[in-house]
CSV table of C-alpha atoms in Angstrom, one decimal:
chain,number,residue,atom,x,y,z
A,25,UNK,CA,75.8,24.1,-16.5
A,26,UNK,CA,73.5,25.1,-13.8
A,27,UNK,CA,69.8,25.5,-14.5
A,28,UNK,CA,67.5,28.2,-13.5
A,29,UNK,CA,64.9,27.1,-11.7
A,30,UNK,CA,61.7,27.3,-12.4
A,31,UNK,CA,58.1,27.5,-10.3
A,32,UNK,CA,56.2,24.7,-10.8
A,33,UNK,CA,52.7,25.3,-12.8
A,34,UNK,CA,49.9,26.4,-10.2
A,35,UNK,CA,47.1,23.4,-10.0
A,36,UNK,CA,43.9,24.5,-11.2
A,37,UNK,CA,41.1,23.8,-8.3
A,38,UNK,CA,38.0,24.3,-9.2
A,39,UNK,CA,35.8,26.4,-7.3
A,40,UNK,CA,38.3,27.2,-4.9
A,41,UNK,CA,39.0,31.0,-5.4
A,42,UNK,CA,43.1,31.9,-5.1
A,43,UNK,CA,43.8,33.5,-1.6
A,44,UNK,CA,43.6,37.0,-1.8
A,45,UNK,CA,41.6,37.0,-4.8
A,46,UNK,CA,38.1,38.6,-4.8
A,47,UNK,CA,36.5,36.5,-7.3
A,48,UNK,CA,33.8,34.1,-6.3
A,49,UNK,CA,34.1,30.6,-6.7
A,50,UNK,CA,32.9,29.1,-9.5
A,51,UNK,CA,30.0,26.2,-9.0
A,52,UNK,CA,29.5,23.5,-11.6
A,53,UNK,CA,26.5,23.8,-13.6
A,54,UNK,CA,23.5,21.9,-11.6
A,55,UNK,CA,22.6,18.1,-13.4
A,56,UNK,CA,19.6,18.1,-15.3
A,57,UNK,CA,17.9,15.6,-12.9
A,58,UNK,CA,18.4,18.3,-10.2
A,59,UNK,CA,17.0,21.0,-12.3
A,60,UNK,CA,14.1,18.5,-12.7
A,61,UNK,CA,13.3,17.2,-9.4
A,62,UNK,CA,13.5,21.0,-8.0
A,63,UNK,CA,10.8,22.0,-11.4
A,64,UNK,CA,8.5,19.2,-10.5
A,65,UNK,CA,8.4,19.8,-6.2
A,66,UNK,CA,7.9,23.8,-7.5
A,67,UNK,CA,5.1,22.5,-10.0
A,68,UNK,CA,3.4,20.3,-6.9
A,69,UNK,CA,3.6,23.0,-4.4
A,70,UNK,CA,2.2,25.6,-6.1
A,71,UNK,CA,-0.4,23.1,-7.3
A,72,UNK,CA,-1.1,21.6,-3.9
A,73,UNK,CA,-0.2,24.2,-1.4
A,74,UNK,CA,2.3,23.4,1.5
A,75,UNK,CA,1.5,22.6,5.3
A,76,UNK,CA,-1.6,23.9,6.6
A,77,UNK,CA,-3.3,25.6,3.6
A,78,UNK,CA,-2.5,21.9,1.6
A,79,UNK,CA,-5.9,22.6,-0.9
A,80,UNK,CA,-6.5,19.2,-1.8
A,81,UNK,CA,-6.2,19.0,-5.6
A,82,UNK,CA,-4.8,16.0,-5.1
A,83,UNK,CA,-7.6,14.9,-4.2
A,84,UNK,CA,-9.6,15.7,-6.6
A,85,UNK,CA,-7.0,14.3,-9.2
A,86,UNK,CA,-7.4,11.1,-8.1
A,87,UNK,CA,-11.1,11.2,-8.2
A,88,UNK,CA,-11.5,13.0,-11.6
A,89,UNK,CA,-9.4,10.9,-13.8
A,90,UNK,CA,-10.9,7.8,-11.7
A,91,UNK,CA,-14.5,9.4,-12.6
A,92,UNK,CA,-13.3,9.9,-16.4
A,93,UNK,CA,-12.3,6.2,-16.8
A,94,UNK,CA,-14.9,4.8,-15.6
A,95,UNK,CA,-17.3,6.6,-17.9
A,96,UNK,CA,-15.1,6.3,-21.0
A,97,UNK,CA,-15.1,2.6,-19.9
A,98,UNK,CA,-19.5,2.5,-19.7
A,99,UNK,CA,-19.1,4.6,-23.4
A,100,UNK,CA,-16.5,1.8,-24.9
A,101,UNK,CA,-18.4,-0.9,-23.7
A,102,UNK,CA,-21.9,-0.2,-24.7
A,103,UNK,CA,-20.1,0.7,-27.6
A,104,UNK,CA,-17.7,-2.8,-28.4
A,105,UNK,CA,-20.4,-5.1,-26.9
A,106,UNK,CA,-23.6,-3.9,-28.7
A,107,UNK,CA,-22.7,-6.0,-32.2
A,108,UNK,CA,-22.4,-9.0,-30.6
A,109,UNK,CA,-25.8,-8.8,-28.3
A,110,UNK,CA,-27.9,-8.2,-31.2
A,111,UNK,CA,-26.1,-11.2,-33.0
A,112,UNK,CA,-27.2,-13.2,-29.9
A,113,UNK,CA,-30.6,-11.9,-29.5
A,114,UNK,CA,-30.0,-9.4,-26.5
A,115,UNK,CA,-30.5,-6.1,-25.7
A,116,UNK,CA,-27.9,-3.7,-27.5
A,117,UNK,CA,-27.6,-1.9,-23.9
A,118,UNK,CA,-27.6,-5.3,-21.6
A,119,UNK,CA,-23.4,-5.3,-20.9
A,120,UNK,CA,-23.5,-1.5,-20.6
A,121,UNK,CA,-26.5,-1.0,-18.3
A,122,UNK,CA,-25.1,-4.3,-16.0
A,123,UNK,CA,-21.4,-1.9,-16.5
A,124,UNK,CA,-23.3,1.1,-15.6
A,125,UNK,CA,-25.2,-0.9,-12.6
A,126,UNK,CA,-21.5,-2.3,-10.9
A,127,UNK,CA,-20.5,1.6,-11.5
A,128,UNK,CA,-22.8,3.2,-9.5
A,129,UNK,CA,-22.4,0.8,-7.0
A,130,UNK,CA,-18.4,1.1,-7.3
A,131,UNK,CA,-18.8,4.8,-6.9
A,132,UNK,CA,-21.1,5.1,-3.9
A,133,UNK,CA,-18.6,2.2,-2.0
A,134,UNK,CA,-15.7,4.3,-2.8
A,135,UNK,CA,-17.8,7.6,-1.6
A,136,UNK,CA,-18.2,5.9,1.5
A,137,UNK,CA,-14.6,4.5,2.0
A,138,UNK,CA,-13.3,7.8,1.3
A,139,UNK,CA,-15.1,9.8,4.3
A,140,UNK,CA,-13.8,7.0,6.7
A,141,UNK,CA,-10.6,6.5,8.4
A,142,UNK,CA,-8.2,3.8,6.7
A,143,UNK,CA,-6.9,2.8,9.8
A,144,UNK,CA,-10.3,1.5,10.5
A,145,UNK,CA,-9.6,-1.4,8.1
A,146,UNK,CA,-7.0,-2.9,9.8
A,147,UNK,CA,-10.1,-4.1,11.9
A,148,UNK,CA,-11.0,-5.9,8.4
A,149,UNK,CA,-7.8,-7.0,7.3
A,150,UNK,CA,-8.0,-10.6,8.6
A,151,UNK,CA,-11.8,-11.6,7.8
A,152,UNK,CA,-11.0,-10.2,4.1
A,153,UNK,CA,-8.0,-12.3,3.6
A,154,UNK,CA,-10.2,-15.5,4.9
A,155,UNK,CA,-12.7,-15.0,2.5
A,156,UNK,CA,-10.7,-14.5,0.0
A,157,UNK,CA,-9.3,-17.3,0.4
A,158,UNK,CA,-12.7,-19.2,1.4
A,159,UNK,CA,-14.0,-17.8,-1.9
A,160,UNK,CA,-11.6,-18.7,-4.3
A,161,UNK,CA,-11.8,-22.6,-2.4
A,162,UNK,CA,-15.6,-22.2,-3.5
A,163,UNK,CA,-14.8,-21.1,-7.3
A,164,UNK,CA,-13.4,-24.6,-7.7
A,165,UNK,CA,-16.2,-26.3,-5.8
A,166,UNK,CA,-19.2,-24.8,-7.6
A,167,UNK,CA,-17.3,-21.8,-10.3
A,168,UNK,CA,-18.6,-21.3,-13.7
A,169,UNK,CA,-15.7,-21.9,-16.2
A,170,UNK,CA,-15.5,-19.7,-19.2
A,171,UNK,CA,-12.9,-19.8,-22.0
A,172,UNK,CA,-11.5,-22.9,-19.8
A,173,UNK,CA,-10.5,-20.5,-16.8
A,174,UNK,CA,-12.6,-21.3,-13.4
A,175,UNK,CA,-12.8,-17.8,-11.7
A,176,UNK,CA,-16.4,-17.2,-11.4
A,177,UNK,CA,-19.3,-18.1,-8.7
A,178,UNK,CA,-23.1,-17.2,-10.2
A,179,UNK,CA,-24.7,-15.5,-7.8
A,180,UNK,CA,-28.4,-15.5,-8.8
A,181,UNK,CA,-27.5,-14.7,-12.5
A,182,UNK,CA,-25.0,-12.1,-11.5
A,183,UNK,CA,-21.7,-13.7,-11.6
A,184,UNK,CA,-18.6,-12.6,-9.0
A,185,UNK,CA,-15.0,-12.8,-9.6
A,186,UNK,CA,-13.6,-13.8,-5.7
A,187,UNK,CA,-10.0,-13.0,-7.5
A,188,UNK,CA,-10.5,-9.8,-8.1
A,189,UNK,CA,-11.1,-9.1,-4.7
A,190,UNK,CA,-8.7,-11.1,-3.4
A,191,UNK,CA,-6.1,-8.5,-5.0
A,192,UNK,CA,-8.0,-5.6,-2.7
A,193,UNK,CA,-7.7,-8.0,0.4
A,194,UNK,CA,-4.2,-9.3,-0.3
A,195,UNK,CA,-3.3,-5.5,-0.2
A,196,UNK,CA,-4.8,-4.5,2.7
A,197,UNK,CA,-3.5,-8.0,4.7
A,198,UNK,CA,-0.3,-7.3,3.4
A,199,UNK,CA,-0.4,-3.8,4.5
A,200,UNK,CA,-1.5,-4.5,8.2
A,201,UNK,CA,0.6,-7.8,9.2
A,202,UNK,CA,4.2,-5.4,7.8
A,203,UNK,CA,3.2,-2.5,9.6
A,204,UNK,CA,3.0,-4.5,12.7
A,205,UNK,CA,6.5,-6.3,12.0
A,206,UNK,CA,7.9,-2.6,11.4
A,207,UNK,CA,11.4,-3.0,12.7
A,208,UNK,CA,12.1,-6.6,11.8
A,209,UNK,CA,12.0,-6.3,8.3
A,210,UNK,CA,15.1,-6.1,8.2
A,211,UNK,CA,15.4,-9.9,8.4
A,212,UNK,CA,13.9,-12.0,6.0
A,213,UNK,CA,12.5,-14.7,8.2
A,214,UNK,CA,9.9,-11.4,9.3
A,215,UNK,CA,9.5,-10.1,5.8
A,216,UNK,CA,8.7,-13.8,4.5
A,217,UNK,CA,6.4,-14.9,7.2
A,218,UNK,CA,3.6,-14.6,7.3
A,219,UNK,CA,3.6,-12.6,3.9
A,220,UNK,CA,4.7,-15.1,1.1
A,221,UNK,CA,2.9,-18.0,2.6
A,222,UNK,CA,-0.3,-16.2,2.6
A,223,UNK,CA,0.3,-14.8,-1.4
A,224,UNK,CA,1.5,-18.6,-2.6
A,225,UNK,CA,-1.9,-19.9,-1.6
A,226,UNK,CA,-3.7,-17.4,-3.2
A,227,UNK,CA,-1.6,-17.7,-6.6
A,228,UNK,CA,-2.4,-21.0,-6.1
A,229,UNK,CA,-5.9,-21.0,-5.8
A,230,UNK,CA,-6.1,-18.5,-8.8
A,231,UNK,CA,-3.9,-20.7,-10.5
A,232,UNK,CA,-5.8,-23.9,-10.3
A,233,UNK,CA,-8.3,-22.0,-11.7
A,234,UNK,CA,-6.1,-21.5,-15.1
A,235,UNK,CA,-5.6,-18.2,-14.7
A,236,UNK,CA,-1.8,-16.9,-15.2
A,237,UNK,CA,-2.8,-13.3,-15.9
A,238,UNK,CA,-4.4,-13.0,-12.5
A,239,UNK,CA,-1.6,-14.8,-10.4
A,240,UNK,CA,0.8,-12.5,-12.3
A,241,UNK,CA,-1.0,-9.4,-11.2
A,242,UNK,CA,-1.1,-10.9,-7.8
A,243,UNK,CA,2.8,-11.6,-7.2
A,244,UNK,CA,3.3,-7.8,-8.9
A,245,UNK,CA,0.7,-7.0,-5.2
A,246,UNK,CA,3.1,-9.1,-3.5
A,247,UNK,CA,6.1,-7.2,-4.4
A,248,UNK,CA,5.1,-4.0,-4.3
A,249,UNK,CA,4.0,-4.6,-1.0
A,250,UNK,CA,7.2,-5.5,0.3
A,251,UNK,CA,9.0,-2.9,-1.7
A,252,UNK,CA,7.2,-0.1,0.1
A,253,UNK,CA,7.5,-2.0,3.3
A,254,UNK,CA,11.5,-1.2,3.2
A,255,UNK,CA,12.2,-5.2,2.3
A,256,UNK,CA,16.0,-6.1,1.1
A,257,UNK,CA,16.5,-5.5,-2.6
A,258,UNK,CA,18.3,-9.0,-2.3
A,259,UNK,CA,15.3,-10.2,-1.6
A,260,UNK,CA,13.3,-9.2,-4.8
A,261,UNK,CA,16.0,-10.5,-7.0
A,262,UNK,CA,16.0,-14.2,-5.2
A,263,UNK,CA,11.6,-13.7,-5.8
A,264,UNK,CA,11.9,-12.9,-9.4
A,265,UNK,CA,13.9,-15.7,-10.5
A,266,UNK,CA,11.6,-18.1,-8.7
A,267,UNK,CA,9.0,-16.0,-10.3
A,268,UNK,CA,10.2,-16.6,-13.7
A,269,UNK,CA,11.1,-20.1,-13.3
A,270,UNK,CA,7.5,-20.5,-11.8
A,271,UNK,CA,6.0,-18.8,-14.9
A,272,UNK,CA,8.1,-20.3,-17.5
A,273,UNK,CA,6.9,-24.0,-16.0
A,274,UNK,CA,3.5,-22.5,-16.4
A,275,UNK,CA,3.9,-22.1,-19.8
A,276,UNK,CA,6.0,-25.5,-20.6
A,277,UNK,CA,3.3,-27.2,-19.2
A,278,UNK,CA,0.5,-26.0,-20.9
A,279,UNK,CA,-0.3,-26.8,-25.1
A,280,UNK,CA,-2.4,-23.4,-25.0
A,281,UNK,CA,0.1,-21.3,-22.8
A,282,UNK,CA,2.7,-22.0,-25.4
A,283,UNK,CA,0.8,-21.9,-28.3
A,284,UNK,CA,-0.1,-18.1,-27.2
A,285,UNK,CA,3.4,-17.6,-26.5
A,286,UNK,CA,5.2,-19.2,-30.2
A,287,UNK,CA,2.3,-17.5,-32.1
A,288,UNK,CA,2.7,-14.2,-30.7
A,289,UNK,CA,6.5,-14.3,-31.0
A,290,UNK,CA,7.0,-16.3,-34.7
A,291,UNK,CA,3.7,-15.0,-36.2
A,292,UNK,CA,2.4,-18.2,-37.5
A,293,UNK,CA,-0.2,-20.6,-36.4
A,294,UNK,CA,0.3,-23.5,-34.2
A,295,UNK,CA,1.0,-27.1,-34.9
A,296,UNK,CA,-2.3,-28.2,-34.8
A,297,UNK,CA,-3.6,-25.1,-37.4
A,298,UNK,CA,-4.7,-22.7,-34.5
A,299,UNK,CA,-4.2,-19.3,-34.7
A,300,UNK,CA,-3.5,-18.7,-30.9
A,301,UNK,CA,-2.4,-15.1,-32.3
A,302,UNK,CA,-6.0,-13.7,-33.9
A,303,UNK,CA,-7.3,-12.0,-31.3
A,304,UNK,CA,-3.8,-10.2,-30.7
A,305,UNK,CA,-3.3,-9.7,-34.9
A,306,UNK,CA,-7.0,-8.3,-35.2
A,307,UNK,CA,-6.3,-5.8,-32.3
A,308,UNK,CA,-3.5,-4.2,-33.8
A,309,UNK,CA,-5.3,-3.7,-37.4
A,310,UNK,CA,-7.8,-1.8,-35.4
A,311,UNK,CA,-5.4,0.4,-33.7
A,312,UNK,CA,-3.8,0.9,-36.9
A,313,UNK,CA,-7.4,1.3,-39.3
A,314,UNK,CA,-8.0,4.2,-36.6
A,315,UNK,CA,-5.3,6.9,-37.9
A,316,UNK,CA,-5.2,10.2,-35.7
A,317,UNK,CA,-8.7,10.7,-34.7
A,318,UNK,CA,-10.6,7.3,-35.7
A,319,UNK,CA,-13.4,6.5,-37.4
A,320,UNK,CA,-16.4,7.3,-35.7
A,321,UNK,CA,-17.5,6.2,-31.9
A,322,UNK,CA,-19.8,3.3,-32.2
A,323,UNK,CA,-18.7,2.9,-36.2
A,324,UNK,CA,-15.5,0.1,-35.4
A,325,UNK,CA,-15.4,-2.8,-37.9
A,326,UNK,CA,-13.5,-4.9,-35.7
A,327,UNK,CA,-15.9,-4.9,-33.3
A,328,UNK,CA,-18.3,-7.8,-35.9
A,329,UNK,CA,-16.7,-10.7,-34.7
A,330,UNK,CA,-13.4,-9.5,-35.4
A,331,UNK,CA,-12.1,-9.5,-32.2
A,332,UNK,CA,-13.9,-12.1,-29.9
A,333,UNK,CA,-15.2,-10.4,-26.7
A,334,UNK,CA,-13.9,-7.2,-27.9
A,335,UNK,CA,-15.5,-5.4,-24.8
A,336,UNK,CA,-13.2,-6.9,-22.5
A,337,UNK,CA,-9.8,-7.4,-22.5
A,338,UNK,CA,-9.4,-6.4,-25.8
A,339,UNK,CA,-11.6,-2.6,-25.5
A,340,UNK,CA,-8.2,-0.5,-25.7
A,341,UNK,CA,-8.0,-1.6,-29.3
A,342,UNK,CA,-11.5,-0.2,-30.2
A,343,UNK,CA,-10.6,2.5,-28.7
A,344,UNK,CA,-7.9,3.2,-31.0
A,345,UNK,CA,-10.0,2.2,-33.5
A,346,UNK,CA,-13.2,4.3,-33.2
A,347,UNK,CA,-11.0,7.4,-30.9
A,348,UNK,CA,-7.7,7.3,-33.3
A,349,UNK,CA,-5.0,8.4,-31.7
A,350,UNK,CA,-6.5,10.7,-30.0
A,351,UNK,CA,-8.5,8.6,-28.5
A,352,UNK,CA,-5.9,6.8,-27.0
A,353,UNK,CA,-3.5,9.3,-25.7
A,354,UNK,CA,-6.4,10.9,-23.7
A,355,UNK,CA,-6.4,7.4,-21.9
A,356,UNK,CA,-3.2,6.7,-21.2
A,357,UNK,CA,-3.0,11.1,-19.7
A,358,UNK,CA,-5.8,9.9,-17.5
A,359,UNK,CA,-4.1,6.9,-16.4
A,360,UNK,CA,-0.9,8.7,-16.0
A,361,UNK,CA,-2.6,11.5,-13.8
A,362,UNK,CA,-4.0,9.0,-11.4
A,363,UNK,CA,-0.8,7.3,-10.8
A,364,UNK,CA,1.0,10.6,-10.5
A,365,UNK,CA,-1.7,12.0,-8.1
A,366,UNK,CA,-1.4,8.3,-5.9
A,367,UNK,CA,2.2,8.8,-5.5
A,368,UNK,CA,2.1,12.0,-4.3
A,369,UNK,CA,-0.2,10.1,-1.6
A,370,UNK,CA,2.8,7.9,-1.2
A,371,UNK,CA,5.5,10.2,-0.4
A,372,UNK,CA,3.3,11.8,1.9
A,373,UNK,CA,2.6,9.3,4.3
A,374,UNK,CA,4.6,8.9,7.4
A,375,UNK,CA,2.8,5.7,9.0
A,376,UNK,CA,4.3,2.6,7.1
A,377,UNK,CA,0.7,1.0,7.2
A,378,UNK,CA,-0.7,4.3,4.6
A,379,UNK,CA,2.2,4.1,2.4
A,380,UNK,CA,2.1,0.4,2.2
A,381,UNK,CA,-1.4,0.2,1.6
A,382,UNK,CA,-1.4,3.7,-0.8
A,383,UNK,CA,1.4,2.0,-3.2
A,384,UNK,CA,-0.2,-1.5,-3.8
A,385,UNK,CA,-3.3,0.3,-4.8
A,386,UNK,CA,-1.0,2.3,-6.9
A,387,UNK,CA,1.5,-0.4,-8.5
A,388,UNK,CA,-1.9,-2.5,-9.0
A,389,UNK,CA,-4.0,0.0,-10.9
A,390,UNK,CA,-1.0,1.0,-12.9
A,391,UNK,CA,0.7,-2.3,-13.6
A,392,UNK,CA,-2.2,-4.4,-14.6
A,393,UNK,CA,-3.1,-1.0,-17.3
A,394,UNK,CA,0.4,-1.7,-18.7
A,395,UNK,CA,-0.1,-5.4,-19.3
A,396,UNK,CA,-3.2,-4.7,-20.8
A,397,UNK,CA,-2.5,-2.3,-23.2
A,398,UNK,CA,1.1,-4.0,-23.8
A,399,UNK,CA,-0.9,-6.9,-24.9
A,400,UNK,CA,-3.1,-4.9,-27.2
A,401,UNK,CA,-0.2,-3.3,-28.7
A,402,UNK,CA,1.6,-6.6,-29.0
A,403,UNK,CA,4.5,-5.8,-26.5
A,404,UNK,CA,3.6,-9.2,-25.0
A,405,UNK,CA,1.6,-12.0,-25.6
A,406,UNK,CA,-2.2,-12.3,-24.4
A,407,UNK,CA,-2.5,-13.3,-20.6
A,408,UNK,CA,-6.4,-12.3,-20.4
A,409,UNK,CA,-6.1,-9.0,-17.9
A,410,UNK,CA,-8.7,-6.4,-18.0
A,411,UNK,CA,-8.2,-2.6,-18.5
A,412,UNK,CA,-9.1,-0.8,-15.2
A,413,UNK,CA,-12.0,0.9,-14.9
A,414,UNK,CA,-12.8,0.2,-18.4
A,415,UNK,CA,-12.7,-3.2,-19.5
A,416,UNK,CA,-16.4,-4.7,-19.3
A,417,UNK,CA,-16.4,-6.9,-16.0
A,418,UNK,CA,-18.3,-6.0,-12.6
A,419,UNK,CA,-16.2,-7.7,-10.1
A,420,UNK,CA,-13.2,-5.6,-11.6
A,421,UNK,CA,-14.5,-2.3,-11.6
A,422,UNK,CA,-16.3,-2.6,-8.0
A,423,UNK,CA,-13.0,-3.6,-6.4
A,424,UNK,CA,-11.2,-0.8,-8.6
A,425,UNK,CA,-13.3,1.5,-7.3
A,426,UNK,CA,-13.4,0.4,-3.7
A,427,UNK,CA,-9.4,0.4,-3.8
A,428,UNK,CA,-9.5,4.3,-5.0
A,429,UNK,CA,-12.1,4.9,-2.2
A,430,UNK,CA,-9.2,4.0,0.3
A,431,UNK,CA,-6.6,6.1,-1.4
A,432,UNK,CA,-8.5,8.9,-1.3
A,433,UNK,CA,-9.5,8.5,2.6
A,434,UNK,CA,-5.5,9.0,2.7
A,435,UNK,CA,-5.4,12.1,0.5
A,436,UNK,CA,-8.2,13.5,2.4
A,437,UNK,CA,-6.6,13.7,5.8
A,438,UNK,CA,-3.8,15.6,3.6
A,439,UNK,CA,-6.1,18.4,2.8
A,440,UNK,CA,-6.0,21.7,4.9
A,441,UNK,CA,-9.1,20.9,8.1
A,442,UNK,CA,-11.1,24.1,6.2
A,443,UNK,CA,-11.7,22.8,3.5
A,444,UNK,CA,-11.8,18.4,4.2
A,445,UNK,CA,-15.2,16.6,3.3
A,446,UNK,CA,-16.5,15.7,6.6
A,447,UNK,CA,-16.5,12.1,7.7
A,448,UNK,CA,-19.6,9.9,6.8
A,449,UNK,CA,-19.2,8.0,10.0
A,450,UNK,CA,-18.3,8.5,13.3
A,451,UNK,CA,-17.4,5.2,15.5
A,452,UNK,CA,-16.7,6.1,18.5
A,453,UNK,CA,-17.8,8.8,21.1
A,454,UNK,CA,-16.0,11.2,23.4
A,455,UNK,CA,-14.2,9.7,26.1
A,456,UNK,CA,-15.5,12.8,28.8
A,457,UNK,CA,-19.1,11.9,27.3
A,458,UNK,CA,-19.0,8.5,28.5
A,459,UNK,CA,-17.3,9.0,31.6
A,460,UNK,CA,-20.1,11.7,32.2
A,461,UNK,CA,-22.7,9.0,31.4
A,462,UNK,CA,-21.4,6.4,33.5
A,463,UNK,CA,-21.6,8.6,36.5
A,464,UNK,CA,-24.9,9.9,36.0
A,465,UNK,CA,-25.7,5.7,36.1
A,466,UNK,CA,-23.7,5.5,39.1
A,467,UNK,CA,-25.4,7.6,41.0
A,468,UNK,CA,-29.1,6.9,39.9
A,469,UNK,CA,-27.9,3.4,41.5
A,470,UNK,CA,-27.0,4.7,44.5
């Protein structure tokens, strides 16, 4: 019996019309990332204009939310540190005023650094690092110790934290000696030296000082550095291991270090009957006591003793408390403006020294607000790190500021020539002027 035979079934091909057929081809629904990235970039230009008529709302982004924090921050602190003064005998206003005092100063450095030229502090880049480095030798010469860390020099009553600008000069080092190398990065002999080196001995210095938080903050510099310098990926992964192994020896080694961490992770007290955990547990009932709106600025409970030194590392949680929810939310908006408004800075810049420079500031502002308020909320355990712009601390919010200052002398040159703030400064004149002068001198000679 003979079969008939058959035509095989046509294969379907997708978006591949049949020949001769008119119909279009049909195109596969786009991905929702897609449809994302092309919303935001139609958000951002619309926002910020494109090419020449670029109107600088980035800009101004950067320097509103940075404005905003730094008076919530003045508001919280007067507000967390004015119990405590009167129970010592001080002033109500005496930590807000000094706040208010590093503020103004802040503001009119980051003013300044703003209408200059960042590529101007390249000059700087080496004398910073130095002194960093010379200062935080000093801080274990003649520092001040507090809560057994040795991070402060007095300074006629004032007292100056040299680690805190050692972050600001560590990114600006960083940023000049891997724009140099440029090419060579590729290898990790360039991207190593002279980079690590330099960062292990300021981890170092902060670390002989007791300070974990800081070092931590400092290696997160370090990396983001390098990330944004094009370093191997391989690299990062070899540099958090060491990291963690480096951390975790930290903690081994230390009664208190692993007090904090067993008490923040089991709940209960230590061996020895310390509560390692209060300030942490004390935190979050004043997060919680403050519902959706809070009970009152200047009317926290928490704030009488409650939670020792409540206007610094610990101010996020009167925030919650005396703001609510509310309160809260509007802080973490402003922060996430800022670092939405920096990385559009970022992508921007062509030179590898801006974007270098641009995402340390970024990656530091950012990361150390998530540690803080991850240690507030209990995500991790309590490593002493300051809230930008508004924990109480004058060292902090001057280098802060100062870092901002930088990012926005980068978003400045972005903004359409019509409408950019003039430079402050001017450092060098017109080459014709001074060859014009030097003949006039040439000939009065003759």
């Amino acid at each position: 019996m003979v079969s008939t035979p058959t035509r095989p079934p046509a294969q379907k091909q997708a978006g591949k019309p049949r020949p001769g057929s008119s119909a279009s081809p049909v195109r596969p629904p786009a991905a929702a990332g897609t449809r994302l990235r092309a919303a935001y970039r139609k958000f951002w230009s619309a926002l910020e204009g494109t090419g020449t008529s670029r109107n600088g709302s980035t800009y101004y982004l950067i320097l509103g939310s940075t404005l905003a924090l730094t008076a919530i921050g003045i508001m919280m602190v007067l507000s967390a540190s004015s119990v405590e003064s009167i129970a010592a005998g001080k002033s109500p206003y005496g930590d807000a005023l000094k706040q208010g005092m590093f503020a103004a100063i802040g503001i009119f450095t980051m003013f300044v650094l703003s209408r200059i030229n960042v590529v101007w502090l390249k000059r700087l880049a080496w004398p910073a690092i130095i002194a960093a480095v010379v200062l935080l030798g000093l801080v274990q010469l003649v520092g001040a110790e507090v809560n057994g860390n040795k991070n402060w020099i007095d300074l006629g009553g004032i007292t100056f934290q040299p680690s805190e600008a050692s972050k600001l000069a560590l990114a600006l080092w960083m940023a000049t000696v891997l724009a140099r190398k440029g090419k060579l990065l590729s290898r990790w002999q360039h991207v190593a030296v002279p980079a690590v080196p330099m960062a292990i001995i300021i981890v170092g210095l902060v670390l002989v000082g007791n300070d974990l938080g800081t070092a931590m903050i400092i290696m997160m510099v370090t990396a983001a550095a390098l990330f944004f310098a094009g370093a191997p990926l391989y690299l990062f992964g070899i540099a958090g291991l060491a990291a963690a192994a480096g951390t975790a020896l930290m903690a081994v080694t230390s009664s208190n270090r692993m007090c904090r961490i067993t008490s923040w992770w089991t709940g209960q007290s230590c061996a020895d009957g310390i509560d390692a955990n209060y300030q942490a547990t004390n935190g979050l009932y004043g997060l919680a006591s403050g519902g959706w709106f809070g009970v009152g600025l200047g009317q926290s409970r928490q704030k009488y003793s409650w939670i020792p030194e409540a206007h610094n590392d610990f101010i996020f949680a009167i925030i919650g408390e005396e703001l609510g929810l509310v309160g809260t939310v509007v802080v973490l908006i402003l922060f996430a403006i800022l670092g939405t408004a920096i990385y559009r800075v970022v992508v921007a810049q062509e030179d590898m020294f801006h974007r270098v420079l641009a995402g340390t500031i970024m990656v530091w502002l950012l990361g150390q607000a998530t540690v803080n308020m991850s240690v507030v909320t209990g995500l991790m355990p309590v490593i002493g790190v300051p809230l930008p712009f508004i924990s109480y601390g004058g060292s902090a919010l001057l280098m802060s500021l100062c870092a901002i200052g930088v990012v926005l002398s980068l978003a400045r040159e972005q903004m359409a020539p019509a409408i950019r703030p003039k430079r402050m400064l001017k450092f060098k004149a017109k080459p014709a002027r001074k060859n014009a002068d030097r003949k006039k001198t040439a000939r009065k000679r003759t």
